[in-house]
PDB file of C-alpha atoms in Angstrom:
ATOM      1  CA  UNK A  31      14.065 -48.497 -54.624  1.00  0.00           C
ATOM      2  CA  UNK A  32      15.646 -47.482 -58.059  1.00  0.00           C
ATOM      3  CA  UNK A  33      14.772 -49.058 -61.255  1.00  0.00           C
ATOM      4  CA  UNK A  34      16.340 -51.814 -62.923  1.00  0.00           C
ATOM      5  CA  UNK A  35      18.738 -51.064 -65.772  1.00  0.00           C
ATOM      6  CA  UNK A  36      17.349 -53.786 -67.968  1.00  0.00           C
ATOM      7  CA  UNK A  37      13.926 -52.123 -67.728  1.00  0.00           C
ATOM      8  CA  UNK A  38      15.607 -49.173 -69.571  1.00  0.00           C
ATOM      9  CA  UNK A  39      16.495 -51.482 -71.817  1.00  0.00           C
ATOM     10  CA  UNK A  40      13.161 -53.430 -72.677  1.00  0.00           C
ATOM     11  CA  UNK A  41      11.667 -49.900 -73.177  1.00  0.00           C
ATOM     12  CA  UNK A  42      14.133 -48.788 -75.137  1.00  0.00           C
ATOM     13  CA  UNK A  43      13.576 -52.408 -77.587  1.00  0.00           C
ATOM     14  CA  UNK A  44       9.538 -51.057 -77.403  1.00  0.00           C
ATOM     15  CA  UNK A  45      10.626 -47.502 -78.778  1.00  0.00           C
ATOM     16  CA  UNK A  46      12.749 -49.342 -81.269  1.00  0.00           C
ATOM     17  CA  UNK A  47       9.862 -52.075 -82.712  1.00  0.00           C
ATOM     18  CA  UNK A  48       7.364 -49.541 -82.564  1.00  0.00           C
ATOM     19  CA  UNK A  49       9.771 -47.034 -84.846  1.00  0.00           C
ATOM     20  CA  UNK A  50      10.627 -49.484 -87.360  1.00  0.00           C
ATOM     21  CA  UNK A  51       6.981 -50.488 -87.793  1.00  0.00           C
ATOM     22  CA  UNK A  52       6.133 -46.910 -88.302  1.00  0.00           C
ATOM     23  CA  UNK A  53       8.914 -46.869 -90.763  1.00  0.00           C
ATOM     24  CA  UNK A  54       7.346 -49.919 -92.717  1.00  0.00           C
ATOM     25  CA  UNK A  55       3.905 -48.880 -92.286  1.00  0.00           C
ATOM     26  CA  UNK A  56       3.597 -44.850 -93.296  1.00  0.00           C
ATOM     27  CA  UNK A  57       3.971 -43.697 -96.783  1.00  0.00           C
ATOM     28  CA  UNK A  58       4.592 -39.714 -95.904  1.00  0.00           C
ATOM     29  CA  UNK A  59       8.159 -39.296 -95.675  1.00  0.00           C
ATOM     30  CA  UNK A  60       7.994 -36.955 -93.457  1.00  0.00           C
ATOM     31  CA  UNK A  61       6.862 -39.178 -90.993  1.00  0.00           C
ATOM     32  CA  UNK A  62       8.826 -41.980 -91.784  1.00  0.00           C
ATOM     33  CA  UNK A  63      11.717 -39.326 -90.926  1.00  0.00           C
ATOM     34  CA  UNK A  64      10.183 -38.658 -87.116  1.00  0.00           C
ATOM     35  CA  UNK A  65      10.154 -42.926 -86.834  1.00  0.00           C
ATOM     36  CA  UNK A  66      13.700 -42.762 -87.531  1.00  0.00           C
ATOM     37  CA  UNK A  67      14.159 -40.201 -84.843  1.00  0.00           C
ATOM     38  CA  UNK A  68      12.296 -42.469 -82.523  1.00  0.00           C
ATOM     39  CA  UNK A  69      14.522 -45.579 -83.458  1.00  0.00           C
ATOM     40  CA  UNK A  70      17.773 -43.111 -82.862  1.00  0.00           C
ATOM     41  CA  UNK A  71      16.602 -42.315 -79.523  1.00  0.00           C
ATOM     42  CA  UNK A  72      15.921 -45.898 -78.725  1.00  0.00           C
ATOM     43  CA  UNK A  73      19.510 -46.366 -78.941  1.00  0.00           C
ATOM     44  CA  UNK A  74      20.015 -42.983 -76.967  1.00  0.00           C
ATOM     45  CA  UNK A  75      18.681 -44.169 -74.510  1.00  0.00           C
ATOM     46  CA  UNK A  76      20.350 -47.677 -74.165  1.00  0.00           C
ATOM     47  CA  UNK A  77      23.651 -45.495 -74.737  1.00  0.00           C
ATOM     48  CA  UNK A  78      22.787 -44.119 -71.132  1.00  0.00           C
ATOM     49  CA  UNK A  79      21.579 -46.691 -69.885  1.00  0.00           C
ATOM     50  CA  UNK A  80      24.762 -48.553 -70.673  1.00  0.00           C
ATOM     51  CA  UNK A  81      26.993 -45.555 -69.274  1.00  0.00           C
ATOM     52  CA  UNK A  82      25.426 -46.004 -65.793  1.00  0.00           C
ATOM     53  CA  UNK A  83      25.521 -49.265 -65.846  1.00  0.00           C
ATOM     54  CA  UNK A  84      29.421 -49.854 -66.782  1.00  0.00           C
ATOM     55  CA  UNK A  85      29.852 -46.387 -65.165  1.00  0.00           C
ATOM     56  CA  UNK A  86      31.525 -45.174 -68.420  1.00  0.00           C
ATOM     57  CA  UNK A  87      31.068 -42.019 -69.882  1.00  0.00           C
ATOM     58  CA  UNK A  88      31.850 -42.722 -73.312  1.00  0.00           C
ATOM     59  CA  UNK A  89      28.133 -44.190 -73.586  1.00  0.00           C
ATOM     60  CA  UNK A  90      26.831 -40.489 -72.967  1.00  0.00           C
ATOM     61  CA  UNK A  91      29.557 -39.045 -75.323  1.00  0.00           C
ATOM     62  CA  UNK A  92      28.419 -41.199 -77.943  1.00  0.00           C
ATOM     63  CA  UNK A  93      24.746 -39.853 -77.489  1.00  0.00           C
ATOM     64  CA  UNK A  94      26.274 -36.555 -77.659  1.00  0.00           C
ATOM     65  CA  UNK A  95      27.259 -37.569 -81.906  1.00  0.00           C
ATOM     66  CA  UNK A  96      23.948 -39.357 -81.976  1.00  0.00           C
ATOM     67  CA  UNK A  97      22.631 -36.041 -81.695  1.00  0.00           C
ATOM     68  CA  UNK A  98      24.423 -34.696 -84.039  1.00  0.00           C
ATOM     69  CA  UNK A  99      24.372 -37.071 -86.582  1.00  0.00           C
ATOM     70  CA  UNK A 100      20.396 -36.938 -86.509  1.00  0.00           C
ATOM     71  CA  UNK A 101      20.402 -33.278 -87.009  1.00  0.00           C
ATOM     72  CA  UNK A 102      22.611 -33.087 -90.100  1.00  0.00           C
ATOM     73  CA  UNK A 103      20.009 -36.056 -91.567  1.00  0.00           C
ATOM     74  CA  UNK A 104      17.341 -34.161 -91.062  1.00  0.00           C
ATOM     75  CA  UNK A 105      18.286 -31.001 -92.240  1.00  0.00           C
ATOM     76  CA  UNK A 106      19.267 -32.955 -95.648  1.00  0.00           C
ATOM     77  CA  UNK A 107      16.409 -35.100 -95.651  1.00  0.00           C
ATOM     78  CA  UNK A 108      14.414 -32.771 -94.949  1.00  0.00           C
ATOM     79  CA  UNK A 109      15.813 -30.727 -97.866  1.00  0.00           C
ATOM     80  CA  UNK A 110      15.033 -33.680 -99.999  1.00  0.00           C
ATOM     81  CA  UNK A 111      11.414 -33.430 -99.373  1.00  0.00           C
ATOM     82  CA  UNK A 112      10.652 -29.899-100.061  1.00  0.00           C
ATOM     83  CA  UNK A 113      13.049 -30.441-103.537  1.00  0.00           C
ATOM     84  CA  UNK A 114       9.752 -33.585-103.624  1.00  0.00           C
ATOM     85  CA  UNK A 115       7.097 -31.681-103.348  1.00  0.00           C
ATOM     86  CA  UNK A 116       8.276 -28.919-105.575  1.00  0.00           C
ATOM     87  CA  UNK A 117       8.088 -31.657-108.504  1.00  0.00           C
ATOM     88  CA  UNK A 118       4.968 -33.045-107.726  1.00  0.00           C
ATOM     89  CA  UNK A 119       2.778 -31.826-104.802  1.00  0.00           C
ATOM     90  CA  UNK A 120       3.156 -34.999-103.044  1.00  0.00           C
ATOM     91  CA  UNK A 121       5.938 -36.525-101.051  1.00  0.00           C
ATOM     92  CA  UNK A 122       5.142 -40.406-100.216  1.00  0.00           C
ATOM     93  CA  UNK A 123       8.188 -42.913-100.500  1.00  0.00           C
ATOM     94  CA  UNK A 124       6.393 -43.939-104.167  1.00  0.00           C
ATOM     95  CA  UNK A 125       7.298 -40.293-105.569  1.00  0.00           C
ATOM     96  CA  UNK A 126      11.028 -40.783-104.822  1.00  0.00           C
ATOM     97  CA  UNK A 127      11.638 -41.969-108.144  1.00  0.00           C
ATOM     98  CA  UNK A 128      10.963 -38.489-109.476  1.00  0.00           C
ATOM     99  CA  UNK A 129      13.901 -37.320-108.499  1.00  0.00           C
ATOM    100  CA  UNK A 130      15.974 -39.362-110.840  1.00  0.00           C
ATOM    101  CA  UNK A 131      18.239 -36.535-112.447  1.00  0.00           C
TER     102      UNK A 131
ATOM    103  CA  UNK B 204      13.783 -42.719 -60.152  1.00  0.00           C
ATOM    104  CA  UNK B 205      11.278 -44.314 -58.376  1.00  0.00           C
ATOM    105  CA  UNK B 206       8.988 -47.523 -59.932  1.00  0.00           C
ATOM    106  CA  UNK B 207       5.976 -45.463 -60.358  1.00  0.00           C
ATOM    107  CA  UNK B 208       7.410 -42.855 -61.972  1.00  0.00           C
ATOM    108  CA  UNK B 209       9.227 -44.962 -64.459  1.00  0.00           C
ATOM    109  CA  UNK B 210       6.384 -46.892 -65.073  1.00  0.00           C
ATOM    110  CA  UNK B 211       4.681 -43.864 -66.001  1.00  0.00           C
ATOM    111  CA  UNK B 212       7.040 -42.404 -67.872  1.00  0.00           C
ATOM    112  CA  UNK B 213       7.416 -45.492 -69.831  1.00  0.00           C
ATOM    113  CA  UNK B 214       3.991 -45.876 -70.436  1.00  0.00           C
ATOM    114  CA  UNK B 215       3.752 -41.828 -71.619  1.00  0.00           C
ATOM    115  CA  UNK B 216       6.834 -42.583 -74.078  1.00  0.00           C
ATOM    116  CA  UNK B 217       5.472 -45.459 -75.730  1.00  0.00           C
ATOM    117  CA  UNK B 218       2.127 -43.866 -75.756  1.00  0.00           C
ATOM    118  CA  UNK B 219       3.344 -40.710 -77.794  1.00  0.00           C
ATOM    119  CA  UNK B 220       5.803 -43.089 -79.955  1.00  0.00           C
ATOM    120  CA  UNK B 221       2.537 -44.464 -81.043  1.00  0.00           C
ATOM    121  CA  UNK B 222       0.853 -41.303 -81.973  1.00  0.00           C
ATOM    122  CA  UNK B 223       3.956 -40.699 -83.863  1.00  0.00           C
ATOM    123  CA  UNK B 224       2.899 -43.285 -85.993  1.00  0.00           C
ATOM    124  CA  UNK B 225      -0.563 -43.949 -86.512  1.00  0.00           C
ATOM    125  CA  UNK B 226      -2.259 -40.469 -86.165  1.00  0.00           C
ATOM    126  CA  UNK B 227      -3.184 -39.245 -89.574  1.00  0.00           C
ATOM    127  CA  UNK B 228      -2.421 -35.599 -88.957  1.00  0.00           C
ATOM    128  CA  UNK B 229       1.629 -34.736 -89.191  1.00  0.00           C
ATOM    129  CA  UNK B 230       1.078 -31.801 -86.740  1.00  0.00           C
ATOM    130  CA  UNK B 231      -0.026 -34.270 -84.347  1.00  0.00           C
ATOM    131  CA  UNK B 232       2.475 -36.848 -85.063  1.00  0.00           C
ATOM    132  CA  UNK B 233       5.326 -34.071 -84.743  1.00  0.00           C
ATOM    133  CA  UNK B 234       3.247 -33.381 -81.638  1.00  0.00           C
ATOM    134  CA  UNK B 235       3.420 -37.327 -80.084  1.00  0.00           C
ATOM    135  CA  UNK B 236       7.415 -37.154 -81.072  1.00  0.00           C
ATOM    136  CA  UNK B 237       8.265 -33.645 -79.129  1.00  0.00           C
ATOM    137  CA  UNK B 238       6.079 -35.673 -76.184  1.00  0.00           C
ATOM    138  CA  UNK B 239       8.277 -38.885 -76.857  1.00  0.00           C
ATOM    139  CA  UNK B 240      11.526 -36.463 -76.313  1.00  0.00           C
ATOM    140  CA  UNK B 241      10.565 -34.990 -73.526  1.00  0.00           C
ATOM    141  CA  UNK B 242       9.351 -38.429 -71.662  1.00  0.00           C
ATOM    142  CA  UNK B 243      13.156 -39.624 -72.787  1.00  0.00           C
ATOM    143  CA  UNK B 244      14.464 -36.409 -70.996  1.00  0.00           C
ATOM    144  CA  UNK B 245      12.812 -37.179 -67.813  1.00  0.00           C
ATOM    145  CA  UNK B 246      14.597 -40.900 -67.736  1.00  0.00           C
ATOM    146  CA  UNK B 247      17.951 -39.595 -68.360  1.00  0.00           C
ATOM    147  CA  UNK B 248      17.584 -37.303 -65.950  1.00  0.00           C
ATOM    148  CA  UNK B 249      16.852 -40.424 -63.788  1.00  0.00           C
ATOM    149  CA  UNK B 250      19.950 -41.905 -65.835  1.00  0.00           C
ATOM    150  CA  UNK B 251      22.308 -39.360 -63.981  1.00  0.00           C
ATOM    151  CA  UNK B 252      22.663 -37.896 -67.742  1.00  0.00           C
ATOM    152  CA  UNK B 253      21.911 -34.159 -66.978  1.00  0.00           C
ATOM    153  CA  UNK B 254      24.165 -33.173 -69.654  1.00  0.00           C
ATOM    154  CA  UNK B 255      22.137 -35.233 -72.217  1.00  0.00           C
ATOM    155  CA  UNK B 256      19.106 -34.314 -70.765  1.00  0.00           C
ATOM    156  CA  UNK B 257      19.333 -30.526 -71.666  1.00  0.00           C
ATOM    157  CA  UNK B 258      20.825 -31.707 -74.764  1.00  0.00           C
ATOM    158  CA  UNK B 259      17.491 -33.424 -75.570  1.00  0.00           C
ATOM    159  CA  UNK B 260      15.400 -30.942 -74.434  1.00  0.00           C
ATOM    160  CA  UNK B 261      17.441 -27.856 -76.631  1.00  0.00           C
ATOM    161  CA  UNK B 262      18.451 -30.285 -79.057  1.00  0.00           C
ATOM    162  CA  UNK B 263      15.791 -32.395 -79.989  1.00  0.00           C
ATOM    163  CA  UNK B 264      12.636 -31.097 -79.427  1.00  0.00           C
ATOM    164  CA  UNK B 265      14.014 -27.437 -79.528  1.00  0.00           C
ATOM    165  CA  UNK B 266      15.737 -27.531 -83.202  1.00  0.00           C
ATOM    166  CA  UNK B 267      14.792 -30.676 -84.576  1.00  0.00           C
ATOM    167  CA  UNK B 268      11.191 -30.801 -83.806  1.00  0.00           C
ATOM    168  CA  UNK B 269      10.489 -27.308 -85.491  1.00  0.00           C
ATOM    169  CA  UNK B 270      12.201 -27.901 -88.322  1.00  0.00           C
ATOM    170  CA  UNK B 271       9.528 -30.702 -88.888  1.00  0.00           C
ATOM    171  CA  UNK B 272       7.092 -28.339 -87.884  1.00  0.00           C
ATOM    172  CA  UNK B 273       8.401 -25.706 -90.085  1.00  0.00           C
ATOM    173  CA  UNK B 274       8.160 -28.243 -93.324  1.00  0.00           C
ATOM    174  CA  UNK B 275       4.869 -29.531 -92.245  1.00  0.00           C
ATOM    175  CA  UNK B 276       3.599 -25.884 -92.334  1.00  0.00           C
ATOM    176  CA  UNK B 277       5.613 -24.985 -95.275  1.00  0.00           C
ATOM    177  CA  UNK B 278       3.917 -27.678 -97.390  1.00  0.00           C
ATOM    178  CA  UNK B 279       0.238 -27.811 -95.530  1.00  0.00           C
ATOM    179  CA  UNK B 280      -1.005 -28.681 -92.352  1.00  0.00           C
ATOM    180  CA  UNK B 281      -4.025 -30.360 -93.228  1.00  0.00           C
ATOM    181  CA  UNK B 282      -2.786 -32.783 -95.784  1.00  0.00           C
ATOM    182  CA  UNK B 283      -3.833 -35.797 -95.562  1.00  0.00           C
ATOM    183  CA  UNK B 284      -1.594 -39.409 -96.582  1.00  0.00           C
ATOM    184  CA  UNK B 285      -3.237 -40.498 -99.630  1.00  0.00           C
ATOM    185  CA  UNK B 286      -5.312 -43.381 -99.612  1.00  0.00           C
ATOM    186  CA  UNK B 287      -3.692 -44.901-102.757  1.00  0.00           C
ATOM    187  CA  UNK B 288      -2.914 -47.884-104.050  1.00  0.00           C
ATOM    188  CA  UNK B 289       0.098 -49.728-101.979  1.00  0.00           C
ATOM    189  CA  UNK B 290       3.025 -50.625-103.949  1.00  0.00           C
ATOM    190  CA  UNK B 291       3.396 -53.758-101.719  1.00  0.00           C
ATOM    191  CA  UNK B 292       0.001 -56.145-101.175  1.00  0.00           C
ATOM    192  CA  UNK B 293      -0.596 -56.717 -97.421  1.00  0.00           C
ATOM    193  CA  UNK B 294       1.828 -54.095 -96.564  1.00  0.00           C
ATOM    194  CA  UNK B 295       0.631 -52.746 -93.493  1.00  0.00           C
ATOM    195  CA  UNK B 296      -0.131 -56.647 -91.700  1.00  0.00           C
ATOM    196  CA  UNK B 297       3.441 -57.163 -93.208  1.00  0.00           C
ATOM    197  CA  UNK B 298       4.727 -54.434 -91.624  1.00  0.00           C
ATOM    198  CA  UNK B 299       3.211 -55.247 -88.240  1.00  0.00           C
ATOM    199  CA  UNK B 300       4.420 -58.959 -88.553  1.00  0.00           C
ATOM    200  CA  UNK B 301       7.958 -57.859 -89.231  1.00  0.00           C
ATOM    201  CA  UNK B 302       8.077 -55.191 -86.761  1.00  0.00           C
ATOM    202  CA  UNK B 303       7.086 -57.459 -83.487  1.00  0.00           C
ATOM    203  CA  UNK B 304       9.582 -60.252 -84.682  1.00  0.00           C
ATOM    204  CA  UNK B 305      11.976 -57.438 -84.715  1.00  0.00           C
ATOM    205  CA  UNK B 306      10.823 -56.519 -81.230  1.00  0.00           C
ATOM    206  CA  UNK B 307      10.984 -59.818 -79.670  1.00  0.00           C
ATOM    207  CA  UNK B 308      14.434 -60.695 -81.253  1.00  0.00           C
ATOM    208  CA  UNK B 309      15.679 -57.517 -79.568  1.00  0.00           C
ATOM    209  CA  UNK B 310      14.204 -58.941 -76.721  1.00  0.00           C
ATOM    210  CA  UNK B 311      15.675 -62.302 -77.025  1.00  0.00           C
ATOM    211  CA  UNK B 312      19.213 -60.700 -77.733  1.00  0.00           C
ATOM    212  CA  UNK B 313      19.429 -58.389 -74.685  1.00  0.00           C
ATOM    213  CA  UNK B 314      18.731 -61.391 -72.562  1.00  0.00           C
ATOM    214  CA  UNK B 315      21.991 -62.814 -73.702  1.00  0.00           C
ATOM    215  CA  UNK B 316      24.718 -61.209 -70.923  1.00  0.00           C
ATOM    216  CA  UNK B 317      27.623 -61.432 -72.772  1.00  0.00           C
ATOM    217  CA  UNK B 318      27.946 -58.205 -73.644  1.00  0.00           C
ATOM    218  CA  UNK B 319      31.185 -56.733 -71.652  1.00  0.00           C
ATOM    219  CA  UNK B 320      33.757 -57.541 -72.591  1.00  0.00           C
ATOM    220  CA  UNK B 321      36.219 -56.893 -69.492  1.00  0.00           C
ATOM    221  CA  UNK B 322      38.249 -54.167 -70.793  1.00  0.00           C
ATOM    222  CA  UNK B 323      37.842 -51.161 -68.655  1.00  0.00           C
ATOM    223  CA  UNK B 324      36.842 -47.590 -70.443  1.00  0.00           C
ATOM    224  CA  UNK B 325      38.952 -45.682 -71.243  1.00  0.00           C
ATOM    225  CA  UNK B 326      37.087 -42.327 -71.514  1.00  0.00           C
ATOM    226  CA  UNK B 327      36.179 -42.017 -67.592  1.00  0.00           C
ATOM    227  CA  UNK B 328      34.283 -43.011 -65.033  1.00  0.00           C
ATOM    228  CA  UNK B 329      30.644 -41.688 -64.773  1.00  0.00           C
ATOM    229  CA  UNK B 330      30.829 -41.299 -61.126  1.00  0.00           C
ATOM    230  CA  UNK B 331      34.339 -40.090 -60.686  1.00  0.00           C
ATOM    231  CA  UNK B 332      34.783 -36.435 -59.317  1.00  0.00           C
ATOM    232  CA  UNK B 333      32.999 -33.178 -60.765  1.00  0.00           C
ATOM    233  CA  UNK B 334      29.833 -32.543 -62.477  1.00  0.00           C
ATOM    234  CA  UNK B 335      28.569 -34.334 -65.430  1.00  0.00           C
ATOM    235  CA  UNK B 336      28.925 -31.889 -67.762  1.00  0.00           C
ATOM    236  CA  UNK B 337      32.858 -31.373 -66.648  1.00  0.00           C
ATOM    237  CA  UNK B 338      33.435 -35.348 -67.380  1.00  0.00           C
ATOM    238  CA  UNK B 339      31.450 -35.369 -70.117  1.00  0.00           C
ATOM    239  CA  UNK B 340      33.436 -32.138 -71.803  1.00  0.00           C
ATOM    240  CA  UNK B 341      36.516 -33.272 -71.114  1.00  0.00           C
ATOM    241  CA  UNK B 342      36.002 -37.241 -72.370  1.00  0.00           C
ATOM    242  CA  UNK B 343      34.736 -35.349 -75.904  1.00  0.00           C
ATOM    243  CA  UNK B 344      37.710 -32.559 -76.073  1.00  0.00           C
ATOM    244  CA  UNK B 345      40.216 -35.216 -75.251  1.00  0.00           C
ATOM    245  CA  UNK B 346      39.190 -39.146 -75.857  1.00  0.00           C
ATOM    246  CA  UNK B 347      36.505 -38.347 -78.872  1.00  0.00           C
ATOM    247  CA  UNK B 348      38.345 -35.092 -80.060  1.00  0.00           C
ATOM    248  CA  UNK B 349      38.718 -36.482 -83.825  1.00  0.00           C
ATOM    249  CA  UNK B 350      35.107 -37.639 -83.773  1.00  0.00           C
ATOM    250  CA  UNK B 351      34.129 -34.104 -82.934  1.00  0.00           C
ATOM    251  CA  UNK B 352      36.195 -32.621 -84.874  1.00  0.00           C
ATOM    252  CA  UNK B 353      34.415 -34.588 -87.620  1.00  0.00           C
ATOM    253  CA  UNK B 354      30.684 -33.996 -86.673  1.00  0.00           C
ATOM    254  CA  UNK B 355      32.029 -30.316 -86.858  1.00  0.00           C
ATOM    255  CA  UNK B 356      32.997 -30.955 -90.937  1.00  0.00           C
ATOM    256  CA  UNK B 357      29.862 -33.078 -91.525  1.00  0.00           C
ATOM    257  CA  UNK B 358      27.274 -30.352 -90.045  1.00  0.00           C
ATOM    258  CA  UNK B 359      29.051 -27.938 -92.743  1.00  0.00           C
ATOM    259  CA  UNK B 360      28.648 -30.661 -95.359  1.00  0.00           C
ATOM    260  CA  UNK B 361      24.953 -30.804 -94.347  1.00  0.00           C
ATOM    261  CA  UNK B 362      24.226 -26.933 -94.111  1.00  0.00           C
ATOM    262  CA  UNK B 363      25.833 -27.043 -97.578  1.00  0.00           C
ATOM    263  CA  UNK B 364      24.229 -29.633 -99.446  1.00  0.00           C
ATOM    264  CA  UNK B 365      20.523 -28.228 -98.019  1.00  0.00           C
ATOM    265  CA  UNK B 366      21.351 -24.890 -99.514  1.00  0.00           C
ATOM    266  CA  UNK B 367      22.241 -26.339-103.229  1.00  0.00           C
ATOM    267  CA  UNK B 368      19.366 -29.132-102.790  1.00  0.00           C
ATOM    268  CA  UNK B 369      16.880 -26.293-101.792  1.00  0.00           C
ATOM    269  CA  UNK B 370      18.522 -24.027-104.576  1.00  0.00           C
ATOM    270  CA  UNK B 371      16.265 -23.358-107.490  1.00  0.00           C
ATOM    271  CA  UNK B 372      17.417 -25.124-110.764  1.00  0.00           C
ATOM    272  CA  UNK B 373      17.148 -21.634-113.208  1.00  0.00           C
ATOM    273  CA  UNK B 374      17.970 -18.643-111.101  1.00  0.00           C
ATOM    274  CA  UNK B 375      16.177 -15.413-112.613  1.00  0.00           C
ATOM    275  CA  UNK B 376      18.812 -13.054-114.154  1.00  0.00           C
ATOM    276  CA  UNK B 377      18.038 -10.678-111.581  1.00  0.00           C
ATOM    277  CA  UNK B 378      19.208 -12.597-108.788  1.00  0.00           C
ATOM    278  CA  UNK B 379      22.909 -12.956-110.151  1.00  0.00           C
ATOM    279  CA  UNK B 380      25.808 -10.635-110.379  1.00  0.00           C
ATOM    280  CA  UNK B 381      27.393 -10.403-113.662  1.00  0.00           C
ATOM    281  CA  UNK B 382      30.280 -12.525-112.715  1.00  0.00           C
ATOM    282  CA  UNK B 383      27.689 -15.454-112.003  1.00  0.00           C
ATOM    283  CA  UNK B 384      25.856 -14.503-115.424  1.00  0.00           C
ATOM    284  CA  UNK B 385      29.137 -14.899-116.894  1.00  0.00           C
ATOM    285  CA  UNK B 386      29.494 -17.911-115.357  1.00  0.00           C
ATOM    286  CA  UNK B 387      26.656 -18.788-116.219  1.00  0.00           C
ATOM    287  CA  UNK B 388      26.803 -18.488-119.980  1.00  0.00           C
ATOM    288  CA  UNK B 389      30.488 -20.116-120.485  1.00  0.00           C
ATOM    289  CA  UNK B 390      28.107 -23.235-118.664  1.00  0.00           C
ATOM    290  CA  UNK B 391      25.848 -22.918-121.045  1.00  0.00           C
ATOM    291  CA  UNK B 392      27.580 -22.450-124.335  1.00  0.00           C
ATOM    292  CA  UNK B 393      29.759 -25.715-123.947  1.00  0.00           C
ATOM    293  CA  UNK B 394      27.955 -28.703-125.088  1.00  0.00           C
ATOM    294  CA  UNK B 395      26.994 -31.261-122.591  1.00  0.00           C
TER     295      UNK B 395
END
């Protein structure tokens, strides 16, 4: 008995709603970054799920730039953070502003 | 895969997604997301997406998840989220609200079936002959080679633009060669 694609799919909506509320909820940047990595696997995973369900690969070669995509964000954002908290020793979305040049 | 094991691996993933974002603590919320990775691993492995899989697993919780770890540590690992005042009233109950009626509208659409449109792919079947990793190679070096081709430019354009946003504004006069000081003081002797 194998699984039902479109029970991929609910879970992947679950991992979706609970990133974005994470994303509205927390004020530490850092973790509103990991919420957006749970919303981009979300859609990872219904990528997949879709490519085995159309029997396509393209749905896995688009997770493939997914991948990448997340990694040059976070490497930037993450940048962005530690040029944060070397102006004030905080980083919560509210200190954004003080990187206005 | 087998019910029960989805079922449990579903259950583990939204678990950790949760720790993600309501423990206190980023260790442990970098913690619940290398947890959520590896849950995701397991279903594509049920997803016949070894290729992805490993990706994942090397990818994901390998690179990305200690370069978290490596800020978190970098800028204390016992700091707290400050207990200030919101800049939104009722954000959190907001937040909630908006989040399940983004939930159950995701819901809602995936119940409508007109997704496919007909048209057959174009970048291979997932069951045709070899391994996965063969079809998946060859549907990025030949169908998505310009895509790849242009993650390749934008990972530079990242690696760059963390090096000059991580880049002290005043470098000491130590650190530069005397071309740079040159440089340096041409920069600074022209009025803004």
């Amino acid at each position: 008995v194998t699984v039902p694609g479109a029970w991929y799919l609910v879970l992947a909506a679950v991992l979706f709603g609970v990133g974005a509320t994470g994303l509205l909820i927390r004020r530490n940047v850092l973790i509103m970054f990991m919420c957006v990595e749970l919303m981009l696997n979300a859609v990872n995973l219904t990528f997949v799920t879709f490519a085995r369900l159309l029997n396509d690969i393209g749905g896995q070669a688009s997770v493939f730039f997914v991948l990448v995509v997340a990694a040059a964000e976070v490497v930037v954002g993450l940048a962005i953070i530690v040029a944060m908290f070397r102006r004030r020793a905080a980083a919560t979305a509210d200190d954004i502003h003080a990187l206005k040049g | 895969v087998s019910i029960p094991l989805f079922l449990l691996m579903a259950a583990l993933t939204v678990a950790s997604a949760l720790t993600v974002i309501v423990h206190p603590s980023p260790i442990y919320s970098a913690l619940g997301l290398v947890s959520t990775l590896f849950m995701l691993a397991v279903l594509f492995l049920g997803l016949d997406a070894q290729m992805v899989a490993v990706l994942q697993i090397i990818v994901y919780a390998g690179a990305i998840v200690v370069l978290f770890l490596f800020v978190i540590m970098f800028l204390g690992v016992d700091r707290r989220e400050a207990a200030g005042p919101e800049a939104t009233k009722f954000q959190k109950p907001l937040a909630l609200i908006l989040g399940v009626v983004a939930l159950i509208e995701i819901l809602i659409l995936s119940g409508v079936t007109k997704w496919v449109s007909g048209q057959h792919s174009t970048a291979g079947a997932l069951d045709g002959p070899g391994e996965n990793v063969q079809k998946l190679g060859q549907s990025i070096y030949t169908r998505y080679l310009l895509p790849f081709e242009m993650t390749a430019a934008l990972l530079v354009i990242a690696v760059v633009s963390a090096v000059v946003l991580s880049r002290r504004q005043q470098p000491s006069a130590s650190e530069l060669s005397s071309a740079e000081q040159e440089h340096l003081d041409s920069t600074e002797r022209e009025p803004q």
